[in-house]
mmCIF file of C-alpha atoms in Angstrom:
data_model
loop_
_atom_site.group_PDB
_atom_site.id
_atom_site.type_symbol
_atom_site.label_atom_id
_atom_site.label_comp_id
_atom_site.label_asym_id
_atom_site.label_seq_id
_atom_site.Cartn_x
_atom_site.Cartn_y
_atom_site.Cartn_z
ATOM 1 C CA UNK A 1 -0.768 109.454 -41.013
ATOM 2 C CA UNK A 2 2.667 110.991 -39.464
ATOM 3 C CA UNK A 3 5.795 108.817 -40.297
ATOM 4 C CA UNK A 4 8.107 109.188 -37.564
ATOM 5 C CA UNK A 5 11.415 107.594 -36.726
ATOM 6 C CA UNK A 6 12.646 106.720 -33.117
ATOM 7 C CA UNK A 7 16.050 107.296 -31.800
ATOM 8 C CA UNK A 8 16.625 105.935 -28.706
ATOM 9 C CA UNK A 9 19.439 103.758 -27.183
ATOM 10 C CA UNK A 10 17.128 101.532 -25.362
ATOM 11 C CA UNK A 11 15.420 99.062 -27.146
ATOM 12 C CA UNK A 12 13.117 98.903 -23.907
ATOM 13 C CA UNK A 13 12.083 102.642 -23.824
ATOM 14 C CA UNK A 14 11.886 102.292 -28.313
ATOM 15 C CA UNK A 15 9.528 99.699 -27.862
ATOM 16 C CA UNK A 16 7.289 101.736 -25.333
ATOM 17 C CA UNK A 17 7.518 104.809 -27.312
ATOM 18 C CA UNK A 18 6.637 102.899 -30.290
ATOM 19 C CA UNK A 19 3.397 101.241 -28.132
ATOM 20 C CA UNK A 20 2.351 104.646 -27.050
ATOM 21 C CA UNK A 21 2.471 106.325 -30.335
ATOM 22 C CA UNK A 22 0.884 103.546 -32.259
ATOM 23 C CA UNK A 23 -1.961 103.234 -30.150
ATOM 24 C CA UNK A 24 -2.998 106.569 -31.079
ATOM 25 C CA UNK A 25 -3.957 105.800 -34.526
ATOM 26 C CA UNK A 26 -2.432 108.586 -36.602
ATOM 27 C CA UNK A 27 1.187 107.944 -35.772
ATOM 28 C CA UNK A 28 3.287 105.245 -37.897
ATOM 29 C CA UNK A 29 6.350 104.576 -36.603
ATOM 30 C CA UNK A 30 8.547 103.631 -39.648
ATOM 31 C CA UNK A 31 12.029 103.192 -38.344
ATOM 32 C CA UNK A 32 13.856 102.596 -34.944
ATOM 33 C CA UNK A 33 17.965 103.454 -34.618
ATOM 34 C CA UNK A 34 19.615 102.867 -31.297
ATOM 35 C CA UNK A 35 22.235 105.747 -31.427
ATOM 36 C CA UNK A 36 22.594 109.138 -33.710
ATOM 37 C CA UNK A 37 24.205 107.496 -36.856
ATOM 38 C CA UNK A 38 21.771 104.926 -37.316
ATOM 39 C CA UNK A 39 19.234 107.461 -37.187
ATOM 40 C CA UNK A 40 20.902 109.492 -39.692
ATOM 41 C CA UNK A 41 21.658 106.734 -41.922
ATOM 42 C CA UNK A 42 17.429 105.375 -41.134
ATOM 43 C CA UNK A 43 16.149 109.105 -42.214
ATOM 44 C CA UNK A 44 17.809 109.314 -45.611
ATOM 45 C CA UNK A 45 16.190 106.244 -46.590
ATOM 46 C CA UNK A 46 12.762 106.339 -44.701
ATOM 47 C CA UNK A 47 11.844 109.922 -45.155
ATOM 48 C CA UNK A 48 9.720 110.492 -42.288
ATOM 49 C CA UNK A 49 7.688 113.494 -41.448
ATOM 50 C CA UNK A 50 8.825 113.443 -37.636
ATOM 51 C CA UNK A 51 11.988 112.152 -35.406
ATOM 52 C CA UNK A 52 12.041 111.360 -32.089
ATOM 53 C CA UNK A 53 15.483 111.839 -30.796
ATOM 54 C CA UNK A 54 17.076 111.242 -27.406
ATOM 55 C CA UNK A 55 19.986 113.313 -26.632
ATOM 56 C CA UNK A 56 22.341 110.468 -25.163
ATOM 57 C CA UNK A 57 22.951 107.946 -27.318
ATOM 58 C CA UNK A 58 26.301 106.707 -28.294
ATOM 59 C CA UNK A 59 28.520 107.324 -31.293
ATOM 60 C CA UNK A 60 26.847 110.250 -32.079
ATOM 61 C CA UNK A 61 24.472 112.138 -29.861
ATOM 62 C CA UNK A 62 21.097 113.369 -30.715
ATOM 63 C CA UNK A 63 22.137 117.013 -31.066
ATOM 64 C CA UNK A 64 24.831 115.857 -33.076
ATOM 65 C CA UNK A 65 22.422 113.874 -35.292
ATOM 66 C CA UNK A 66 19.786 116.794 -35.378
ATOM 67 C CA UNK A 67 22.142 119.049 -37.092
ATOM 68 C CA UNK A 68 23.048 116.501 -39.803
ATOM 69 C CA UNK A 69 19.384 115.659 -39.920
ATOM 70 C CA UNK A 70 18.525 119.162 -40.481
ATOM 71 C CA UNK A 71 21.092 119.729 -43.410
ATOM 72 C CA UNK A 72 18.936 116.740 -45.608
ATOM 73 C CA UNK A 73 16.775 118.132 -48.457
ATOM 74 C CA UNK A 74 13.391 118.445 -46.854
ATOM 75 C CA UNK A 75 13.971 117.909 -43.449
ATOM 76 C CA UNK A 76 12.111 115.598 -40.799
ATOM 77 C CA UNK A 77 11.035 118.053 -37.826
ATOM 78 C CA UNK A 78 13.168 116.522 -34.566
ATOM 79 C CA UNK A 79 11.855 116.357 -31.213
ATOM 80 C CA UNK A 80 14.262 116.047 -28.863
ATOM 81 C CA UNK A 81 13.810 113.794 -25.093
ATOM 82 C CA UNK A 82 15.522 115.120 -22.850
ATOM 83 C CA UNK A 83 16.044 114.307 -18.734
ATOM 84 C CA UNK A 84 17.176 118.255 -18.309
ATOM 85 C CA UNK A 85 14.713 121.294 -17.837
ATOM 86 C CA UNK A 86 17.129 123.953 -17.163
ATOM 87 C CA UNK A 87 16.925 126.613 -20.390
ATOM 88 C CA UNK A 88 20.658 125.772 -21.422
ATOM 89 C CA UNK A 89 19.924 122.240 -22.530
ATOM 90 C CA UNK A 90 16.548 123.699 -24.618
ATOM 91 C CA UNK A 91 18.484 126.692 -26.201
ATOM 92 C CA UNK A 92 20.876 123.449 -27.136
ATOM 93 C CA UNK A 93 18.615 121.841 -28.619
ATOM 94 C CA UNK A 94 16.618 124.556 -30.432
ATOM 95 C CA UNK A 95 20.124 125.870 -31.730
ATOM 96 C CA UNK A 96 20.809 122.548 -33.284
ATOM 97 C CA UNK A 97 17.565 122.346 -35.402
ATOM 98 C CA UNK A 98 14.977 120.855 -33.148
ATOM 99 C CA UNK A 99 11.679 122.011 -32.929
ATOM 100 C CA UNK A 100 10.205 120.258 -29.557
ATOM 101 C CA UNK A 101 11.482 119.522 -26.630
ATOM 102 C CA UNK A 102 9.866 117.081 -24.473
ATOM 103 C CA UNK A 103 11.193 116.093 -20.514
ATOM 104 C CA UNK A 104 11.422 112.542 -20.526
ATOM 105 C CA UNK A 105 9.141 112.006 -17.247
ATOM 106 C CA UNK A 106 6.150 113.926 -19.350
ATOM 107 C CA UNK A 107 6.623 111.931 -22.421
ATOM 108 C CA UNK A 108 3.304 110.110 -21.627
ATOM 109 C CA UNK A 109 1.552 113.004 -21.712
ATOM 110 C CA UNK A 110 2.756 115.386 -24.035
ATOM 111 C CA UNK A 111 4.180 113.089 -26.747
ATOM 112 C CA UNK A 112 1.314 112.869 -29.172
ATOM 113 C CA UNK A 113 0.596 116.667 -29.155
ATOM 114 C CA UNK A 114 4.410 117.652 -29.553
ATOM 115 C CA UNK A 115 4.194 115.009 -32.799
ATOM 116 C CA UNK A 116 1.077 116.474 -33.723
ATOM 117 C CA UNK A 117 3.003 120.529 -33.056
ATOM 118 C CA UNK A 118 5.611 120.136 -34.919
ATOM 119 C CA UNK A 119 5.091 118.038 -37.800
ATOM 120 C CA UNK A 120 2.867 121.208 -38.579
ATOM 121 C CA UNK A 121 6.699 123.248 -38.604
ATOM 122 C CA UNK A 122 5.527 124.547 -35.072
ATOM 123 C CA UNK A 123 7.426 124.765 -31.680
ATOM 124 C CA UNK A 124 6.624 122.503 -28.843
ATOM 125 C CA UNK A 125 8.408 122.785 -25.367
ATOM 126 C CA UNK A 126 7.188 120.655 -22.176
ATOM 127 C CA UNK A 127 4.688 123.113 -20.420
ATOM 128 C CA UNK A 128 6.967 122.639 -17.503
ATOM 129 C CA UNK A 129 9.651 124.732 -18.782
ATOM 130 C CA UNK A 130 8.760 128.115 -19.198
ATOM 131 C CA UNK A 131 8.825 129.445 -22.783
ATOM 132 C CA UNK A 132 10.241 132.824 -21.415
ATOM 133 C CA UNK A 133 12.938 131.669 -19.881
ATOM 134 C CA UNK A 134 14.186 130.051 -23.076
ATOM 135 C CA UNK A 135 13.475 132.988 -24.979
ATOM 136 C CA UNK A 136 15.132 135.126 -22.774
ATOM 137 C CA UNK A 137 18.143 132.814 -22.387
ATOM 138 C CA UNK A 138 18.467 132.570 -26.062
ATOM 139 C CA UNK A 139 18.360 136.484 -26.559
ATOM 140 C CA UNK A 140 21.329 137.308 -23.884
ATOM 141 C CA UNK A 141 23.765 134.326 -25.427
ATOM 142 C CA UNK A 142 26.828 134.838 -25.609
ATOM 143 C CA UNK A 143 28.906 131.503 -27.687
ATOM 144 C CA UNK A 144 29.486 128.495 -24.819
ATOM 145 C CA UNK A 145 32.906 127.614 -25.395
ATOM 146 C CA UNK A 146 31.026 124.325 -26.531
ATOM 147 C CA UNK A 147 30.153 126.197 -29.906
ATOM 148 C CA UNK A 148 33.559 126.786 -30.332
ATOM 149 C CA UNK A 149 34.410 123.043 -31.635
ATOM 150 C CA UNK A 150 33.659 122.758 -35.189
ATOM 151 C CA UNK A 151 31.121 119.245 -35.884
ATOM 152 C CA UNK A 152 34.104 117.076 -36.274
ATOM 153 C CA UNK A 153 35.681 117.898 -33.081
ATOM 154 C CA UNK A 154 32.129 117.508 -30.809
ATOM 155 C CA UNK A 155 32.325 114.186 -32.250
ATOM 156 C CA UNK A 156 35.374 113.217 -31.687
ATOM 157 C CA UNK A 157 34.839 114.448 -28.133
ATOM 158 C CA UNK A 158 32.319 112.320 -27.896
ATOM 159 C CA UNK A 159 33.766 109.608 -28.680
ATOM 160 C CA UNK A 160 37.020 110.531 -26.664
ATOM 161 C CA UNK A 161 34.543 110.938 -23.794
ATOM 162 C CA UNK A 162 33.000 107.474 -24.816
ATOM 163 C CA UNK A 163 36.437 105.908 -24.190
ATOM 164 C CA UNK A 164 36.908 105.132 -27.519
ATOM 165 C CA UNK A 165 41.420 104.928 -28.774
ATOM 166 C CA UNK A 166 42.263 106.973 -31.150
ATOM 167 C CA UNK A 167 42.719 104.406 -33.340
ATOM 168 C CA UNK A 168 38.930 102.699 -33.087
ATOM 169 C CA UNK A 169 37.629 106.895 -33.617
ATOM 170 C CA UNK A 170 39.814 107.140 -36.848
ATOM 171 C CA UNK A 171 37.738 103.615 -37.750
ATOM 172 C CA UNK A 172 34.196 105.128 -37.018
ATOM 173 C CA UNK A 173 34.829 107.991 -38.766
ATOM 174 C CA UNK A 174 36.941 106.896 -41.723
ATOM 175 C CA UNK A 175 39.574 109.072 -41.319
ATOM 176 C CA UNK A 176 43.305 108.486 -40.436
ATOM 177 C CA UNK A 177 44.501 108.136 -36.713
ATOM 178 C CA UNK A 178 46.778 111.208 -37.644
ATOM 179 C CA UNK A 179 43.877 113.435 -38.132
ATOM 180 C CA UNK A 180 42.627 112.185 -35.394
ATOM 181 C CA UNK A 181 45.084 112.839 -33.318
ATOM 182 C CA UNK A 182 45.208 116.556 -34.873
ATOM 183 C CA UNK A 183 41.333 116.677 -33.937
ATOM 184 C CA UNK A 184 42.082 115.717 -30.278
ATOM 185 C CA UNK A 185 44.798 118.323 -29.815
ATOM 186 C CA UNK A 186 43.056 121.069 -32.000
ATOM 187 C CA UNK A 187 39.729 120.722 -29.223
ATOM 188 C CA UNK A 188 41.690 120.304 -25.992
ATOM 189 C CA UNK A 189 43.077 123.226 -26.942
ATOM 190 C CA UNK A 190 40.051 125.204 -27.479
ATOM 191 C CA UNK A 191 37.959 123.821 -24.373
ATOM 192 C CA UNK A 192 42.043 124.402 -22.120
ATOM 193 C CA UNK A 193 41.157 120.790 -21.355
ATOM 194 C CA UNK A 194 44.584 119.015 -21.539
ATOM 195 C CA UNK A 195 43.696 115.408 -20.177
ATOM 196 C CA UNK A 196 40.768 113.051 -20.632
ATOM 197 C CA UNK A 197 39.480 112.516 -17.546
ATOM 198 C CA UNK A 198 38.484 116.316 -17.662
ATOM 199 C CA UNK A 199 37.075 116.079 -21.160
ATOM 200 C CA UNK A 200 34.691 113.034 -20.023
ATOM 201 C CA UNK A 201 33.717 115.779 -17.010
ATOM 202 C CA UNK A 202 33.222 118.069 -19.741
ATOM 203 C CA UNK A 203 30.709 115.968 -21.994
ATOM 204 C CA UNK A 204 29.027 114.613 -18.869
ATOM 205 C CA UNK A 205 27.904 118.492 -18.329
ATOM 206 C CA UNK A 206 26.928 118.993 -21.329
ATOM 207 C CA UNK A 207 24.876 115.888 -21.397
ATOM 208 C CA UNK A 208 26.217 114.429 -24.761
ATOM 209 C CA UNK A 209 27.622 111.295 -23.031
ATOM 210 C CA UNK A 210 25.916 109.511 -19.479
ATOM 211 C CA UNK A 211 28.358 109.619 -16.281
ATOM 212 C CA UNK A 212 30.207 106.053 -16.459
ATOM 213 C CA UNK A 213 29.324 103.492 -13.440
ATOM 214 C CA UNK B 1 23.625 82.648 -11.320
ATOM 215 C CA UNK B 2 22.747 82.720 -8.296
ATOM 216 C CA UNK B 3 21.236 86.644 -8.313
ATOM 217 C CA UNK B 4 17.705 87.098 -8.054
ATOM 218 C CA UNK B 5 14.539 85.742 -10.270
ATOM 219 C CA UNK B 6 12.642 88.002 -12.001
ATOM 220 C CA UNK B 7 9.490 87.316 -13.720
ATOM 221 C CA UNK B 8 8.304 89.801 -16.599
ATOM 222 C CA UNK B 9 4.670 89.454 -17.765
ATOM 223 C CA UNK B 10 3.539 91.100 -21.099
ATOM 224 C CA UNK B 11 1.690 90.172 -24.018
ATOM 225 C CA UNK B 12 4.163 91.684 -26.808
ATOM 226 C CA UNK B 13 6.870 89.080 -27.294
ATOM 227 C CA UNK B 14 9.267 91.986 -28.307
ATOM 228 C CA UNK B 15 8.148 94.117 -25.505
ATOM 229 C CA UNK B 16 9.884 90.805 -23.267
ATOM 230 C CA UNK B 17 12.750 90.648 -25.278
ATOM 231 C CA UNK B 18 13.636 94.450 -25.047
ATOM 232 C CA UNK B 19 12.793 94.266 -20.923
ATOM 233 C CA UNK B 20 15.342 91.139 -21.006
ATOM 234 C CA UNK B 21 18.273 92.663 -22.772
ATOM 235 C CA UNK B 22 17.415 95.629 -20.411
ATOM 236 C CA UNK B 23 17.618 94.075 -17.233
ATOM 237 C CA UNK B 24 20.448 91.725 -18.359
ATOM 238 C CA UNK B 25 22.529 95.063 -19.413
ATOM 239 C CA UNK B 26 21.720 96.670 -15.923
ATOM 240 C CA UNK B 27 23.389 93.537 -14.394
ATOM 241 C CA UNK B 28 21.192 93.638 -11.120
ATOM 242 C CA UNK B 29 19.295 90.364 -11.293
ATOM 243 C CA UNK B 30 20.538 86.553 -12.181
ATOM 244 C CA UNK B 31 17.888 84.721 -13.773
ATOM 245 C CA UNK B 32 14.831 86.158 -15.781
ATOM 246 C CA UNK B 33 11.763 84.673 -16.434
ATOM 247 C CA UNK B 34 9.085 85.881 -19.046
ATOM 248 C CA UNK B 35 5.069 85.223 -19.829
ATOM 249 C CA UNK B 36 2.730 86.601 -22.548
ATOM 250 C CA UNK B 37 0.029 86.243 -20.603
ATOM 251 C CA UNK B 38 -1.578 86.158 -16.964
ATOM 252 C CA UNK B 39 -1.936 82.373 -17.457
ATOM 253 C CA UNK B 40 1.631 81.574 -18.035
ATOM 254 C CA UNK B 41 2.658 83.625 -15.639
ATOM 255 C CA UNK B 42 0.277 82.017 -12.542
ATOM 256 C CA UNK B 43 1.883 78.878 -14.363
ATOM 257 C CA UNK B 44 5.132 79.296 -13.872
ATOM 258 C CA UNK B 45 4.880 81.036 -10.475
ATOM 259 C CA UNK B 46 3.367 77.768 -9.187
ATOM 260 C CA UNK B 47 6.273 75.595 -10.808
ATOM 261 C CA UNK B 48 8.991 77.944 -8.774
ATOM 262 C CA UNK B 49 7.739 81.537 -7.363
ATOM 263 C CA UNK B 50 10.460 84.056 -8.463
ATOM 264 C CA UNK B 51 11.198 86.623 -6.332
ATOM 265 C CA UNK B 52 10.039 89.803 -7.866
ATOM 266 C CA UNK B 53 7.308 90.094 -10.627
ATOM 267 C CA UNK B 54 7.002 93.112 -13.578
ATOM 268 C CA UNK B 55 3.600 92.875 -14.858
ATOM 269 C CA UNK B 56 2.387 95.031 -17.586
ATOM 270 C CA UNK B 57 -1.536 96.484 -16.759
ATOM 271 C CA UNK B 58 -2.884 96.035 -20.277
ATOM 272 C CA UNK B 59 -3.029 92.360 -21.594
ATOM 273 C CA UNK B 60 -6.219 90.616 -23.114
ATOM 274 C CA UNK B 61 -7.842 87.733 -21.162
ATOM 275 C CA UNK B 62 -6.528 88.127 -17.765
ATOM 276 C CA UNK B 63 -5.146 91.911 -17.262
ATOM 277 C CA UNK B 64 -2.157 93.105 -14.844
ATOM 278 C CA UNK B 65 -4.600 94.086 -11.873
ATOM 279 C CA UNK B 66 -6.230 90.569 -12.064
ATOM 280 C CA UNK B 67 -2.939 88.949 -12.435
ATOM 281 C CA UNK B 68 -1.791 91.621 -9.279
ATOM 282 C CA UNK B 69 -4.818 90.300 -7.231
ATOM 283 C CA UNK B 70 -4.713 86.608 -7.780
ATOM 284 C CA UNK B 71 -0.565 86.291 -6.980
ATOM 285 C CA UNK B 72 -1.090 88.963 -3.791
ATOM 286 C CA UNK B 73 -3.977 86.453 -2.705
ATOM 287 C CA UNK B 74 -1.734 83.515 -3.128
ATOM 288 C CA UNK B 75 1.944 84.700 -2.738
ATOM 289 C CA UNK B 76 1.482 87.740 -0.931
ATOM 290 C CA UNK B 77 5.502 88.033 -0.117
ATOM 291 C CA UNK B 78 6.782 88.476 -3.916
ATOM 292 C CA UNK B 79 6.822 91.945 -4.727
ATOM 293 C CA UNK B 80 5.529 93.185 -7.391
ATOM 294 C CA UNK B 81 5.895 96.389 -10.298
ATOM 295 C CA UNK B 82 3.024 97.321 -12.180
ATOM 296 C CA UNK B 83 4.158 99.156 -15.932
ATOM 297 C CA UNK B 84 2.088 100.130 -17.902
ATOM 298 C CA UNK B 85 1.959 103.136 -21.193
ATOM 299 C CA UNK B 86 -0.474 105.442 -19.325
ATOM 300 C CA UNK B 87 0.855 107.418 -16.540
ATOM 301 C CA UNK B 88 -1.765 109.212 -14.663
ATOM 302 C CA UNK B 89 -3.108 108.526 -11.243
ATOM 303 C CA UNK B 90 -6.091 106.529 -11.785
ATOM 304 C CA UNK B 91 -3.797 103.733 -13.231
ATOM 305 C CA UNK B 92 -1.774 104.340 -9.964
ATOM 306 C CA UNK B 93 -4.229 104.122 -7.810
ATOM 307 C CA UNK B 94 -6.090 100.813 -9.549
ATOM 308 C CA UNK B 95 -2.749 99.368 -9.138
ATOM 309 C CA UNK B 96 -1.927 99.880 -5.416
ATOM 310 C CA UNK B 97 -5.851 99.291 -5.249
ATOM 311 C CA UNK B 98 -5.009 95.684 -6.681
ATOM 312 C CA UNK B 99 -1.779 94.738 -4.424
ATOM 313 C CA UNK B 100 1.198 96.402 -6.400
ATOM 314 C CA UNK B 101 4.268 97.729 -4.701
ATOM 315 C CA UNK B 102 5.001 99.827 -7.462
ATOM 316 C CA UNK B 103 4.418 101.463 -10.273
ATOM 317 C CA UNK B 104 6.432 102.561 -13.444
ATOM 318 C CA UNK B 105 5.139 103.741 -16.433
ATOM 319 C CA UNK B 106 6.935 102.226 -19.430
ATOM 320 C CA UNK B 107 8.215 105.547 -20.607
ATOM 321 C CA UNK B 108 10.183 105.862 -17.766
ATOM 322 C CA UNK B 109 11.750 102.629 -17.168
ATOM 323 C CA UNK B 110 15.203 103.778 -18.713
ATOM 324 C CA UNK B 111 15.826 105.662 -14.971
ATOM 325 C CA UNK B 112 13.081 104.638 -12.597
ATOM 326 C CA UNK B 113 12.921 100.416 -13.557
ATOM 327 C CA UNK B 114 15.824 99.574 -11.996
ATOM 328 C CA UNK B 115 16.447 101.716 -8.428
ATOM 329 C CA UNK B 116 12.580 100.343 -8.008
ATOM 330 C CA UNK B 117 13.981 96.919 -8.240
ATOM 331 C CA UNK B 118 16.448 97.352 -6.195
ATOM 332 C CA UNK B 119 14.216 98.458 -3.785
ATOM 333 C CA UNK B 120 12.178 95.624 -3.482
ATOM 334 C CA UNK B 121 14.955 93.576 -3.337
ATOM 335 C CA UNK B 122 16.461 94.886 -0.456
ATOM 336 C CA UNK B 123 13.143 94.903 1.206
#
């Protein structure tokens, strides 16, 4: 039996993943978190072989929560949804500790075998994005000026992007509105992204936060 | 109040609640009805027909394309969504087959569910 845990904003999509996965047989779904800090929180205690991680969630997005995942003694393998095929988003991914990535709109189809992949410690990428292409991508890299941020900025990006104060990030994280603050200035800086409305462009194109309505 | 009625049929309780908080999140419809079965749901479209109906394919007794077939035969202007787990196109064809307007499979109802609704809506 694979343990896996589910990390998905939508309780609606959790509960068809969960369905889906379940009615396979071999699949036990131990734990369900609705953004990346729950999940990280759910896999210390539930050790499970296998995550399954969407990339937009709030407070702390799936790539986010892969690389914290991936610093835990023994390791779940992460499979990462995702709504973007382009070879960016996968070298993303891969780069942050993930071993599968799965298009959402194949999930049906491809979700027990990419389980099934990488809880065995081997890749799985939706056949409809071509392997080369993300190997090639990944060879000719340069550093994204994303990579540039150190952890504690891309979160408080996030959460900047989120439309969080400065005052309710300092809570989340537990750290004082004057590093905060410092945080903020240190990563405009870096991205030469002096005002928020361009920073919530920013995070929308990197796909760490949805558009807002 | 006042937006439209939607009635969700499925047979897992927690399935319903999820698809309420869901559609009450997305803000596009007023009331929202559910049923755990084809029974209840022929029940409480006779009390007051709502005026769009997500019915899940697999329940036991009475399934989604039964359900489809007996409301299309009876109230053949409410529209209806068939969701179901399986995405492939003999479910999509059984469920046009059976009367459905549309079909979404449950993995994707995050970004199809809710332009599909509108849709029918509007129609």
């Amino acid at each position: 039996m694979i343990n896996i845990v589910l990390a998905e904003d939508h309780a609606i999509v959790r509960e068809a993943l969960r369905a889906l996965l379940e009615e396979q047989g071999e699949f036990r779904v131990v734990g369900q978190a609705e953004d990346g800090r729950e999940a990280v929180d759910l896999v210390a205690c539930l050790r499970p072989h296998v995550v399954v991680m969407d990339i937009v969630m709030p407070r702390l997005n799936g790539l986010e929560a892969t690389i914290r995942l991936r610093e835990l003694p023994n390791p779940p393998e992460v499979v990462i949804l995702s709504q973007h095929d382009r070879e960016e988003y996968v070298y993303q991914a891969l780069k942050a500790g993930a071993k599968g990535y799965l298009l959402k709109d194949s999930v049906a189809g491809e979700l027990a075998a990419a389980i099934r992949a990488v809880a065995l410690h081997e890749r799985f990428i939706s056949a409809r994005i071509s392997q080369e292409a993300v190997e090639s991508y990944t060879q000719r890299r340069g550093g994204p000026v994303f990579e540039r941020l150190t952890a504690r900025e891309r979160e408080v990006l996030q959460l900047i992007a989120e439309g969080h104060t400065n005052r309710q990030i300092a809570k989340v994280l537990a750290l004082s509105t004057k590093t905060i603050e410092k945080h903020r200035s240190n990563l405009m800086d870096k991205l030469d992204i002096h005002d928020v409305a361009n920073l919530v462009r920013f995070a929308v194109e990197y796909g760490i936060v949805r558009p807002r309505e | 109040m006042g937006g439209p009625r939607v009635l969700v049929v499925d047979d897992s309780r927690i399935f319903l609640d999820a698809a309420v908080e869901f559609l009450i999140g997305q803000g596009s419809v007023g009331e929202i009805l559910t049923a755990e079965s084809g029974q209840g749901a022929l029940m409480v479209i006779s009390a007051s027909p709502p005026d769009l109906l997500i019915i899940d394919l697999a329940m036991p007794g009475m399934g989604g394309l039964e359900l489809t077939r007996r409301i299309k035969a009876r109230w053949p202007g409410i529209p209806i969504i068939v969701l179901t787990l399986h995405d492939s196109p003999y479910h999509r064809r059984a469920a046009f087959e059976a009367g459905a307007d549309a079909f979404v499979p449950k993995t994707h109802i995050e970004y199809e569910l809710i332009p599909v609704v509108s849709r029918l809506l509007i129609q």
